[in-house]
Amino acid sequence: MAVTPEQPWTPASWRTRPVAQHPDWPEAPLRAVVDELASIPPLVFAGEARTLTESLALASEGKAFVLQAGDCAEAFGAFSANGIRDKLKIILQMSVVLTYGAGVPTVKIGRIAGQFAKPRSSNTEVRDGVELPSFRGDMVNDIAFDAESRAPDPTRLLRGYHQSASTLNLLRALTKGGYADLAQAHAWNQDFVTASPEGRRYESLAAEIERALRFMTACGIDLNAEFQLHQVDCYTSHEALLLDYEEALTRQDSITGDWYDCSAHLLWIGDRTRQLDGAHVEFLAGVENPVGVKLGPTTEPDEVLALCKRLNPDARAGKLMLISRMGKDRVSELLPPLIDAVRESGHPVVWACDPMHGNTFTHSSGVKTRRFDDVMSELRGFFTACNNAGVWPGGVHVELTGENVTECLGGTDEVLGDHLEQRYETMCDPRLNARQSLDLAFQTAELLRR
Ligand code: PEP
Ligand code: CO
């Protein structure tokens, strides 16, 4: 279809642009689902997205650090209260480590409550001579390799919406209802973590926090009155990939008249869908939510500047997060020109690092994995690039789970190649387990302190 940049933005204007990474939806069933989605309540509220923008503005000024973390892909079949609670636990633990270590607030954003759709490098998958559509995440089709399972099914969008609503409901209860109280910092440590070196390090940090809280009470400070100690904000995010879904959940804010994509607080554009004239950039250029963009090795400085102008024309701090994912070997070569270009333009952004997606490889056993050391190596490269350019390393974006899985190699309690199959449960990319995640948080806090 023709590219018509002069047309005004609407929630549907992405339809005039080339759309990458969409499944071949059956038209009539898709329309019925989208009509239903458009009539049911939003998942998040405009005011919450605005508060997140304010927090991200602090991260763009060096006064906060962003932790964006969660599954590569959430799964319909792995949906439980314990799973959600354990993911929140590890995010809370990492936040405490980062905040205590670095002395700045941690902005917590889950890859959660909507992260169901995946971009793929190939439209089809071939097994034993049989070619079927690729699996694109539970919100599109089923991972089983047969024609019926792989056919895109729009009713999965509705199921994704409802699972997101339940997930968000539990997250709100846990973060506001006492579970996230700083006095509970000990209780977030899981049994299988406590005995590990990272777990013990965390225990002693939690003990220091308890002592500090007791000290403040002894000084006569009424801690009950300090609500920040008793609850946290944990925001939701996902890749805005399926634009029919995102459009249906885009609503006009009754207070400001602005458009918000109410499927999550923050939406990001993947490395495969960040074309300037493409549908995904067009869609996210018009919503007021904070937006992330993944920047992979093919990104040019001019493209980044154009993305900044397009996605944040008024250059508002906190609106845009640029997420570098170059791979450990290339970050120090490829990232500095991008940082320099943005710094010289004066555009306010949060610079974050996804040290996962550029470091994936297939292990000899046939599964996709990542080395913990490679992840840390890219993070160090990111910090060095930011420090050299005099910009604040504003955040980290990681794939993790609160469980004791064996999907990434290494860490202090080393996961070895022949352990990978013990608990390899991810729906898509390999995730850090709880110990590896804590280890990453401690090492990142050290990098931040420097
Ligand atoms: C992801 O975050 O799961 C992903 C696919 O990332 P990228 O777009 O950076 O490849
Ligand atoms: Co991934």
Short mmCIF file of C-alpha atoms and ligand atoms in Angstrom, two decimals:
data_model
loop_
_atom_site.label_atom_id
_atom_site.label_comp_id
_atom_site.label_asym_id
_atom_site.label_seq_id
_atom_site.Cartn_x
_atom_site.Cartn_y
_atom_site.Cartn_z
CA MET A 1 0.00 0.00 0.00
CA ALA A 2 1.09 3.59 -0.62
CA VAL A 3 3.00 5.40 2.09
CA THR A 4 1.16 8.63 2.88
CA PRO A 5 3.05 10.48 5.60
CA GLU A 6 0.88 13.61 5.27
CA GLN A 7 -2.23 11.90 6.63
CA PRO A 8 -3.10 12.63 10.25
CA TRP A 9 -2.48 9.92 12.79
CA THR A 10 -5.38 7.78 13.93
CA PRO A 11 -5.34 4.47 15.85
CA ALA A 12 -5.91 2.86 12.42
CA SER A 13 -3.45 4.88 10.31
CA TRP A 14 -0.85 2.07 10.57
CA ARG A 15 -3.04 0.21 8.07
CA THR A 16 -1.74 2.46 5.27
CA ARG A 17 1.84 1.28 5.89
CA PRO A 18 3.70 -1.94 5.15
CA VAL A 19 3.14 -4.32 8.06
CA ALA A 20 5.99 -6.65 8.99
CA GLN A 21 5.65 -9.77 11.13
CA HIS A 22 1.88 -10.10 11.10
CA PRO A 23 0.25 -13.52 10.73
CA ASP A 24 -2.20 -14.26 7.95
CA TRP A 25 -5.32 -13.80 10.05
CA PRO A 26 -8.64 -15.10 8.72
CA GLU A 27 -10.48 -11.83 8.05
CA ALA A 28 -14.04 -12.25 9.33
CA PRO A 29 -13.11 -13.95 12.64
CA LEU A 30 -10.42 -11.29 13.21
CA ARG A 31 -12.96 -8.51 12.73
CA ALA A 32 -15.35 -10.09 15.23
CA VAL A 33 -12.59 -10.41 17.85
CA VAL A 34 -11.34 -6.88 17.31
CA ASP A 35 -14.88 -5.50 17.68
CA GLU A 36 -15.20 -7.30 20.97
CA LEU A 37 -11.78 -6.14 22.20
CA ALA A 38 -12.64 -2.56 21.31
CA SER A 39 -15.76 -2.69 23.48
CA ILE A 40 -14.29 -4.19 26.67
CA PRO A 41 -12.39 -2.33 29.41
CA PRO A 42 -8.81 -1.10 29.04
CA LEU A 43 -6.12 -3.01 30.96
CA VAL A 44 -4.20 0.05 32.17
CA PHE A 45 -5.05 3.70 32.59
CA ALA A 46 -3.64 6.81 30.99
CA GLY A 47 -2.66 8.31 34.35
CA GLU A 48 -0.47 5.28 35.11
CA ALA A 49 1.31 5.60 31.77
CA ARG A 50 1.93 9.28 32.56
CA THR A 51 3.44 8.37 35.95
CA LEU A 52 5.74 5.90 34.22
CA THR A 53 6.79 8.62 31.77
CA GLU A 54 7.72 10.81 34.75
CA SER A 55 9.81 8.01 36.25
CA LEU A 56 11.50 7.39 32.91
CA ALA A 57 12.26 11.10 32.66
CA LEU A 58 14.28 10.68 35.86
CA ALA A 59 16.10 7.75 34.26
CA SER A 60 16.93 9.91 31.25
CA GLU A 61 18.49 12.46 33.64
CA GLY A 62 20.60 9.98 35.59
CA LYS A 63 18.31 9.99 38.62
CA ALA A 64 16.79 6.51 38.25
CA PHE A 65 17.57 3.12 36.72
CA VAL A 66 15.14 0.97 34.76
CA LEU A 67 14.76 -2.76 35.29
CA GLN A 68 12.65 -4.25 32.50
CA ALA A 69 12.34 -8.00 32.90
CA GLY A 70 10.24 -11.07 32.34
CA ASP A 71 9.56 -13.92 29.96
CA CYS A 72 10.61 -13.94 26.34
CA ALA A 73 7.06 -15.13 25.69
CA GLU A 74 4.32 -15.65 28.23
CA ALA A 75 2.43 -18.89 27.70
CA PHE A 76 -1.22 -19.87 28.04
CA GLY A 77 -0.07 -23.20 29.46
CA ALA A 78 2.17 -21.67 32.15
CA PHE A 79 -0.36 -19.42 33.83
CA SER A 80 -0.43 -19.63 37.62
CA ALA A 81 -0.46 -17.43 40.67
CA ASN A 82 2.84 -18.92 41.83
CA GLY A 83 4.53 -18.22 38.51
CA ILE A 84 3.42 -14.56 38.55
CA ARG A 85 4.36 -14.14 42.23
CA ASP A 86 7.80 -15.69 41.69
CA LYS A 87 8.48 -13.39 38.75
CA LEU A 88 7.49 -10.40 40.85
CA LYS A 89 9.67 -11.68 43.71
CA ILE A 90 12.83 -11.78 41.61
CA ILE A 91 12.07 -8.35 40.15
CA LEU A 92 11.62 -6.97 43.69
CA GLN A 93 14.84 -8.61 44.87
CA MET A 94 16.81 -7.27 41.92
CA SER A 95 15.33 -3.80 42.47
CA VAL A 96 16.41 -3.79 46.10
CA VAL A 97 19.92 -4.85 45.10
CA LEU A 98 20.09 -2.16 42.41
CA THR A 99 18.61 0.61 44.54
CA TYR A 100 20.70 -0.22 47.59
CA GLY A 101 23.85 -0.66 45.51
CA ALA A 102 23.45 2.33 43.23
CA GLY A 103 21.54 4.76 45.43
CA VAL A 104 18.95 5.62 42.79
CA PRO A 105 15.35 4.43 42.52
CA THR A 106 14.66 1.43 40.29
CA VAL A 107 11.81 1.78 37.80
CA LYS A 108 10.26 -1.68 37.61
CA ILE A 109 8.71 -2.76 34.32
CA GLY A 110 7.67 -6.38 33.68
CA ARG A 111 7.69 -8.08 30.31
CA ILE A 112 4.37 -9.35 31.58
CA ALA A 113 0.58 -9.22 31.23
CA GLY A 114 0.61 -9.10 27.43
CA GLN A 115 3.95 -10.44 26.15
CA PHE A 116 2.38 -13.17 24.00
CA ALA A 117 3.45 -12.43 20.41
CA LYS A 118 6.81 -13.14 18.79
CA PRO A 119 8.51 -11.87 15.64
CA ARG A 120 10.15 -14.68 13.67
CA SER A 121 13.06 -14.77 11.25
CA SER A 122 11.11 -17.05 8.90
CA ASN A 123 7.39 -17.16 8.08
CA THR A 124 7.40 -20.94 7.93
CA GLU A 125 9.08 -23.84 9.65
CA VAL A 126 10.03 -27.07 7.85
CA ARG A 127 10.25 -30.42 9.64
CA ASP A 128 10.80 -33.70 7.80
CA GLY A 129 9.75 -32.10 4.54
CA VAL A 130 6.54 -30.62 6.02
CA GLU A 131 6.22 -26.82 5.86
CA LEU A 132 3.89 -25.02 8.28
CA PRO A 133 3.49 -21.42 9.51
CA SER A 134 6.05 -20.54 12.21
CA PHE A 135 4.90 -20.40 15.82
CA ARG A 136 4.31 -16.69 16.58
CA GLY A 137 3.38 -16.86 20.25
CA ASP A 138 0.29 -18.06 22.09
CA MET A 139 -1.72 -15.01 21.08
CA VAL A 140 -1.43 -16.14 17.43
CA ASN A 141 -1.16 -19.93 17.14
CA ASP A 142 -0.14 -23.10 19.00
CA ILE A 143 3.43 -24.37 19.18
CA ALA A 144 2.47 -27.99 18.29
CA PHE A 145 3.67 -28.88 14.80
CA ASP A 146 0.52 -29.69 12.88
CA ALA A 147 -1.53 -27.66 10.43
CA GLU A 148 -4.47 -27.02 12.75
CA SER A 149 -2.29 -25.86 15.65
CA ARG A 150 -0.21 -23.54 13.51
CA ALA A 151 -3.16 -21.81 11.83
CA PRO A 152 -3.49 -18.24 13.22
CA ASP A 153 -6.59 -18.11 15.43
CA PRO A 154 -7.94 -14.63 16.34
CA THR A 155 -9.82 -15.93 19.40
CA ARG A 156 -6.35 -16.29 20.95
CA LEU A 157 -6.21 -12.47 21.09
CA LEU A 158 -9.17 -12.55 23.46
CA ARG A 159 -7.61 -15.27 25.57
CA GLY A 160 -4.43 -13.18 25.74
CA TYR A 161 -6.43 -10.16 26.85
CA HIS A 162 -8.13 -12.12 29.64
CA GLN A 163 -4.90 -13.72 30.83
CA SER A 164 -3.31 -10.25 30.86
CA ALA A 165 -6.22 -8.91 32.92
CA SER A 166 -5.87 -11.70 35.52
CA THR A 167 -2.10 -11.29 35.63
CA LEU A 168 -2.40 -7.56 36.12
CA ASN A 169 -5.01 -8.05 38.82
CA LEU A 170 -2.64 -10.25 40.82
CA LEU A 171 0.29 -7.90 40.22
CA ARG A 172 -1.73 -4.97 41.52
CA ALA A 173 -2.77 -6.97 44.59
CA LEU A 174 0.78 -8.10 45.35
CA THR A 175 2.41 -4.71 44.79
CA LYS A 176 -0.19 -2.65 46.67
CA GLY A 177 -1.49 -5.11 49.24
CA GLY A 178 1.51 -5.62 51.54
CA TYR A 179 3.49 -8.30 49.74
CA ALA A 180 5.97 -5.78 48.30
CA ASP A 181 6.49 -4.07 51.70
CA LEU A 182 10.20 -3.43 52.14
CA ALA A 183 9.97 -5.09 55.56
CA GLN A 184 9.27 -8.31 53.62
CA ALA A 185 12.60 -8.18 51.76
CA HIS A 186 13.74 -11.40 53.48
CA ALA A 187 10.58 -13.22 52.49
CA TRP A 188 11.19 -12.62 48.76
CA ASN A 189 14.20 -14.94 48.83
CA GLN A 190 13.20 -18.38 47.66
CA ASP A 191 14.39 -21.55 49.38
CA PHE A 192 16.40 -22.76 46.43
CA VAL A 193 18.16 -19.39 46.23
CA THR A 194 18.89 -18.87 49.94
CA ALA A 195 21.66 -21.44 50.12
CA SER A 196 23.50 -20.15 47.03
CA PRO A 197 26.26 -17.51 47.14
CA GLU A 198 23.97 -14.89 45.53
CA GLY A 199 21.19 -15.86 47.93
CA ARG A 200 23.45 -15.37 50.97
CA ARG A 201 24.64 -12.06 49.64
CA TYR A 202 21.02 -11.04 49.25
CA GLU A 203 20.19 -12.24 52.79
CA SER A 204 22.85 -10.01 54.30
CA LEU A 205 21.62 -7.04 52.27
CA ALA A 206 18.04 -7.70 53.44
CA ALA A 207 19.35 -7.83 57.04
CA GLU A 208 21.02 -4.42 56.58
CA ILE A 209 17.75 -2.99 55.28
CA GLU A 210 15.90 -4.38 58.30
CA ARG A 211 18.46 -2.81 60.62
CA ALA A 212 18.08 0.52 58.84
CA LEU A 213 14.29 0.34 59.19
CA ARG A 214 14.60 -0.48 62.92
CA PHE A 215 17.03 2.40 63.33
CA MET A 216 14.59 4.83 61.74
CA THR A 217 11.78 3.58 63.97
CA ALA A 218 14.02 4.00 67.02
CA CYS A 219 14.67 7.57 65.91
CA GLY A 220 10.94 8.23 66.13
CA ILE A 221 10.12 8.11 62.44
CA ASP A 222 6.65 6.72 61.83
CA LEU A 223 7.39 4.21 59.08
CA ASN A 224 3.71 3.29 58.79
CA ALA A 225 3.10 6.75 57.38
CA GLU A 226 5.71 6.32 54.64
CA PHE A 227 3.66 4.60 51.96
CA GLN A 228 6.66 4.23 49.61
CA LEU A 229 8.06 1.64 52.03
CA HIS A 230 4.96 -0.51 51.88
CA GLN A 231 4.03 -0.66 48.23
CA VAL A 232 5.70 -0.39 44.84
CA ASP A 233 4.78 0.50 41.29
CA CYS A 234 5.40 -2.35 38.88
CA TYR A 235 4.52 -1.43 35.31
CA THR A 236 3.66 -3.74 32.42
CA SER A 237 5.13 -3.86 28.93
CA HIS A 238 5.24 -5.98 25.81
CA GLU A 239 6.33 -5.78 22.20
CA ALA A 240 3.55 -4.01 20.28
CA LEU A 241 3.59 -6.53 17.46
CA LEU A 242 -0.03 -7.41 16.69
CA LEU A 243 -1.43 -4.05 15.71
CA ASP A 244 -5.06 -5.18 15.36
CA TYR A 245 -4.93 -5.99 19.08
CA GLU A 246 -3.11 -2.79 20.03
CA GLU A 247 -5.48 -0.63 17.99
CA ALA A 248 -8.53 -2.21 19.63
CA LEU A 249 -7.17 -1.36 23.08
CA THR A 250 -6.22 2.20 22.17
CA ARG A 251 -8.50 4.66 23.90
CA GLN A 252 -8.85 8.40 24.14
CA ASP A 253 -8.08 9.72 27.61
CA SER A 254 -11.09 11.56 29.00
CA ILE A 255 -8.88 14.06 30.85
CA THR A 256 -6.40 15.12 28.17
CA GLY A 257 -8.04 13.91 24.96
CA ASP A 258 -4.79 12.10 24.08
CA TRP A 259 -4.65 8.54 22.74
CA TYR A 260 -3.21 5.80 24.93
CA ASP A 261 -2.61 2.17 24.06
CA CYS A 262 -4.23 0.73 27.18
CA SER A 263 -2.92 -2.82 26.65
CA ALA A 264 0.19 -1.98 28.74
CA HIS A 265 2.00 0.97 30.30
CA LEU A 266 4.98 0.79 27.96
CA LEU A 267 5.08 -0.71 24.47
CA TRP A 268 8.21 -1.45 22.54
CA ILE A 269 9.09 -1.86 18.87
CA GLY A 270 11.24 -4.90 18.08
CA ASP A 271 14.43 -4.89 16.07
CA ARG A 272 12.55 -6.50 13.16
CA THR A 273 9.71 -3.96 13.02
CA ARG A 274 11.44 -0.60 13.52
CA GLN A 275 11.24 0.46 9.82
CA LEU A 276 10.64 4.22 9.70
CA ASP A 277 7.88 3.99 7.11
CA GLY A 278 6.44 0.79 8.58
CA ALA A 279 3.19 0.16 10.41
CA HIS A 280 4.66 -0.38 13.88
CA VAL A 281 6.47 2.97 13.99
CA GLU A 282 3.39 4.71 12.59
CA PHE A 283 1.17 3.20 15.29
CA LEU A 284 3.44 4.01 18.23
CA ALA A 285 4.14 7.52 16.93
CA GLY A 286 0.57 8.48 17.86
CA VAL A 287 0.06 7.11 21.35
CA GLU A 288 1.14 8.97 24.46
CA ASN A 289 2.52 5.91 26.29
CA PRO A 290 6.25 5.74 26.82
CA VAL A 291 7.79 3.72 23.99
CA GLY A 292 10.87 1.52 23.69
CA VAL A 293 12.79 0.69 20.51
CA LYS A 294 15.20 -2.22 20.20
CA LEU A 295 18.35 -1.31 18.31
CA GLY A 296 20.24 -4.24 16.78
CA PRO A 297 23.56 -4.37 14.87
CA THR A 298 22.14 -3.04 11.59
CA THR A 299 21.01 0.27 13.17
CA GLU A 300 22.49 3.44 11.64
CA PRO A 301 22.88 6.74 13.56
CA ASP A 302 20.60 8.56 11.07
CA GLU A 303 17.89 5.98 11.62
CA VAL A 304 18.01 6.50 15.37
CA LEU A 305 17.72 10.26 14.98
CA ALA A 306 14.76 9.80 12.64
CA LEU A 307 13.13 7.41 15.12
CA CYS A 308 13.58 9.96 17.91
CA LYS A 309 11.89 12.68 15.83
CA ARG A 310 9.11 10.40 14.70
CA LEU A 311 8.31 8.78 18.05
CA ASN A 312 8.93 11.80 20.24
CA PRO A 313 8.54 14.92 18.08
CA ASP A 314 8.28 17.24 21.10
CA ALA A 315 11.45 15.75 22.63
CA ARG A 316 9.77 15.06 25.96
CA ALA A 317 11.95 13.41 28.57
CA GLY A 318 10.72 9.97 29.59
CA LYS A 319 8.82 9.29 26.37
CA LEU A 320 11.49 7.25 24.60
CA MET A 321 13.76 4.42 25.70
CA LEU A 322 16.39 3.16 23.26
CA ILE A 323 17.32 -0.45 23.98
CA SER A 324 20.68 -1.51 22.55
CA ARG A 325 21.07 -5.25 21.75
CA MET A 326 24.25 -5.51 19.73
CA GLY A 327 25.88 -8.68 21.05
CA LYS A 328 28.91 -8.78 23.32
CA ASP A 329 31.47 -8.67 20.48
CA ARG A 330 29.99 -5.68 18.69
CA VAL A 331 28.59 -3.40 21.38
CA SER A 332 31.77 -1.36 21.81
CA GLU A 333 32.04 -0.79 18.06
CA LEU A 334 28.36 -0.23 17.15
CA LEU A 335 26.84 1.56 20.13
CA PRO A 336 29.12 4.64 20.55
CA PRO A 337 28.18 6.20 17.15
CA LEU A 338 24.49 5.88 18.06
CA ILE A 339 24.96 7.40 21.50
CA ASP A 340 27.07 10.24 20.07
CA ALA A 341 24.47 11.07 17.42
CA VAL A 342 21.62 11.21 19.94
CA ARG A 343 23.67 13.16 22.49
CA GLU A 344 24.67 15.74 19.88
CA SER A 345 21.04 16.12 18.77
CA GLY A 346 20.10 16.95 22.36
CA HIS A 347 17.19 14.49 22.25
CA PRO A 348 16.36 13.21 25.75
CA VAL A 349 16.22 9.39 25.82
CA VAL A 350 16.72 6.60 28.29
CA TRP A 351 19.61 4.42 27.12
CA ALA A 352 19.03 0.80 28.10
CA CYS A 353 20.77 -2.46 27.30
CA ASP A 354 19.21 -5.77 26.34
CA PRO A 355 22.22 -8.05 26.81
CA MET A 356 20.23 -11.16 25.85
CA HIS A 357 19.11 -11.06 22.21
CA GLY A 358 22.49 -10.47 20.63
CA ASN A 359 24.05 -13.41 22.48
CA THR A 360 21.79 -16.35 21.65
CA PHE A 361 23.24 -19.47 20.05
CA THR A 362 22.24 -23.08 19.49
CA HIS A 363 23.94 -25.52 21.85
CA SER A 364 25.22 -28.84 20.52
CA SER A 365 22.24 -30.49 22.24
CA GLY A 366 19.99 -28.57 19.85
CA VAL A 367 18.45 -26.01 22.25
CA LYS A 368 18.83 -22.22 22.10
CA THR A 369 20.88 -20.86 24.96
CA ARG A 370 22.96 -17.90 26.18
CA ARG A 371 26.05 -17.72 28.35
CA PHE A 372 25.72 -15.70 31.54
CA ASP A 373 29.27 -14.42 30.98
CA ASP A 374 28.35 -13.15 27.51
CA VAL A 375 25.34 -11.35 28.96
CA MET A 376 27.56 -9.64 31.56
CA SER A 377 30.17 -8.90 28.93
CA GLU A 378 27.63 -7.01 26.77
CA LEU A 379 26.37 -5.15 29.85
CA ARG A 380 29.91 -4.05 30.70
CA GLY A 381 30.41 -2.93 27.09
CA PHE A 382 27.19 -0.92 27.35
CA PHE A 383 28.29 0.76 30.60
CA THR A 384 31.67 1.59 29.12
CA ALA A 385 30.11 3.10 25.99
CA CYS A 386 27.75 5.22 28.10
CA ASN A 387 30.48 6.32 30.49
CA ASN A 388 32.83 7.27 27.65
CA ALA A 389 30.11 9.37 26.04
CA GLY A 390 29.11 10.98 29.33
CA VAL A 391 25.54 9.65 29.19
CA TRP A 392 23.76 7.81 32.00
CA PRO A 393 23.35 4.05 31.50
CA GLY A 394 19.64 4.18 32.19
CA GLY A 395 18.49 0.60 32.34
CA VAL A 396 18.70 -3.08 31.66
CA HIS A 397 16.21 -5.25 29.75
CA VAL A 398 16.41 -8.98 30.47
CA GLU A 399 14.58 -12.24 29.95
CA LEU A 400 14.22 -14.07 33.25
CA THR A 401 12.01 -16.21 35.40
CA GLY A 402 11.76 -16.56 39.16
CA GLU A 403 12.11 -20.32 38.84
CA ASN A 404 15.03 -22.68 38.99
CA VAL A 405 15.22 -23.36 35.27
CA THR A 406 18.32 -24.39 33.31
CA GLU A 407 18.10 -22.40 30.11
CA CYS A 408 21.16 -20.11 30.20
CA LEU A 409 24.68 -21.44 30.76
CA GLY A 410 26.94 -20.35 33.61
CA GLY A 411 26.44 -18.17 36.68
CA THR A 412 28.10 -18.76 40.04
CA ASP A 413 26.29 -22.06 40.53
CA GLU A 414 27.22 -23.06 37.05
CA VAL A 415 24.61 -24.43 34.65
CA LEU A 416 26.57 -26.66 32.31
CA GLY A 417 25.73 -27.83 28.80
CA ASP A 418 24.52 -31.22 29.99
CA HIS A 419 22.23 -29.56 32.57
CA LEU A 420 20.30 -27.65 29.93
CA GLU A 421 17.67 -30.32 29.44
CA GLN A 422 16.93 -30.69 33.19
CA ARG A 423 14.54 -27.74 33.31
CA TYR A 424 14.33 -26.18 29.89
CA GLU A 425 10.82 -24.74 29.92
CA THR A 426 10.84 -21.53 27.94
CA MET A 427 8.28 -21.01 25.21
CA CYS A 428 10.81 -19.08 23.14
CA ASP A 429 14.22 -17.69 24.18
CA PRO A 430 16.31 -18.96 27.14
CA ARG A 431 15.78 -17.02 30.39
CA LEU A 432 18.03 -16.31 33.34
CA ASN A 433 16.96 -18.27 36.41
CA ALA A 434 16.50 -16.62 39.82
CA ARG A 435 20.15 -17.04 40.91
CA GLN A 436 21.57 -15.81 37.63
CA SER A 437 19.18 -12.85 37.79
CA LEU A 438 20.33 -11.90 41.31
CA ASP A 439 23.94 -12.29 40.26
CA LEU A 440 23.28 -9.94 37.33
CA ALA A 441 21.67 -7.42 39.67
CA PHE A 442 24.67 -7.43 42.06
CA GLN A 443 27.14 -7.02 39.21
CA THR A 444 25.05 -4.30 37.59
CA ALA A 445 24.85 -2.42 40.91
CA GLU A 446 28.65 -2.50 41.02
CA LEU A 447 28.85 -1.13 37.49
CA LEU A 448 26.42 1.63 38.45
CA ARG A 449 28.44 2.58 41.51
CA ARG A 450 31.57 3.17 39.48
C1 PEP B 1 12.42 -9.96 22.31
O1 PEP B 1 12.59 -9.00 23.06
O2 PEP B 1 11.95 -11.04 22.70
C2 PEP B 1 12.88 -9.83 20.91
C3 PEP B 1 12.40 -10.59 19.94
O3 PEP B 1 13.82 -8.89 20.78
P1 PEP B 1 14.46 -8.19 19.47
O4 PEP B 1 13.35 -7.47 18.79
O5 PEP B 1 15.47 -7.27 20.08
O6 PEP B 1 15.07 -9.28 18.65
CO CO B 2 13.32 -13.11 23.38
#
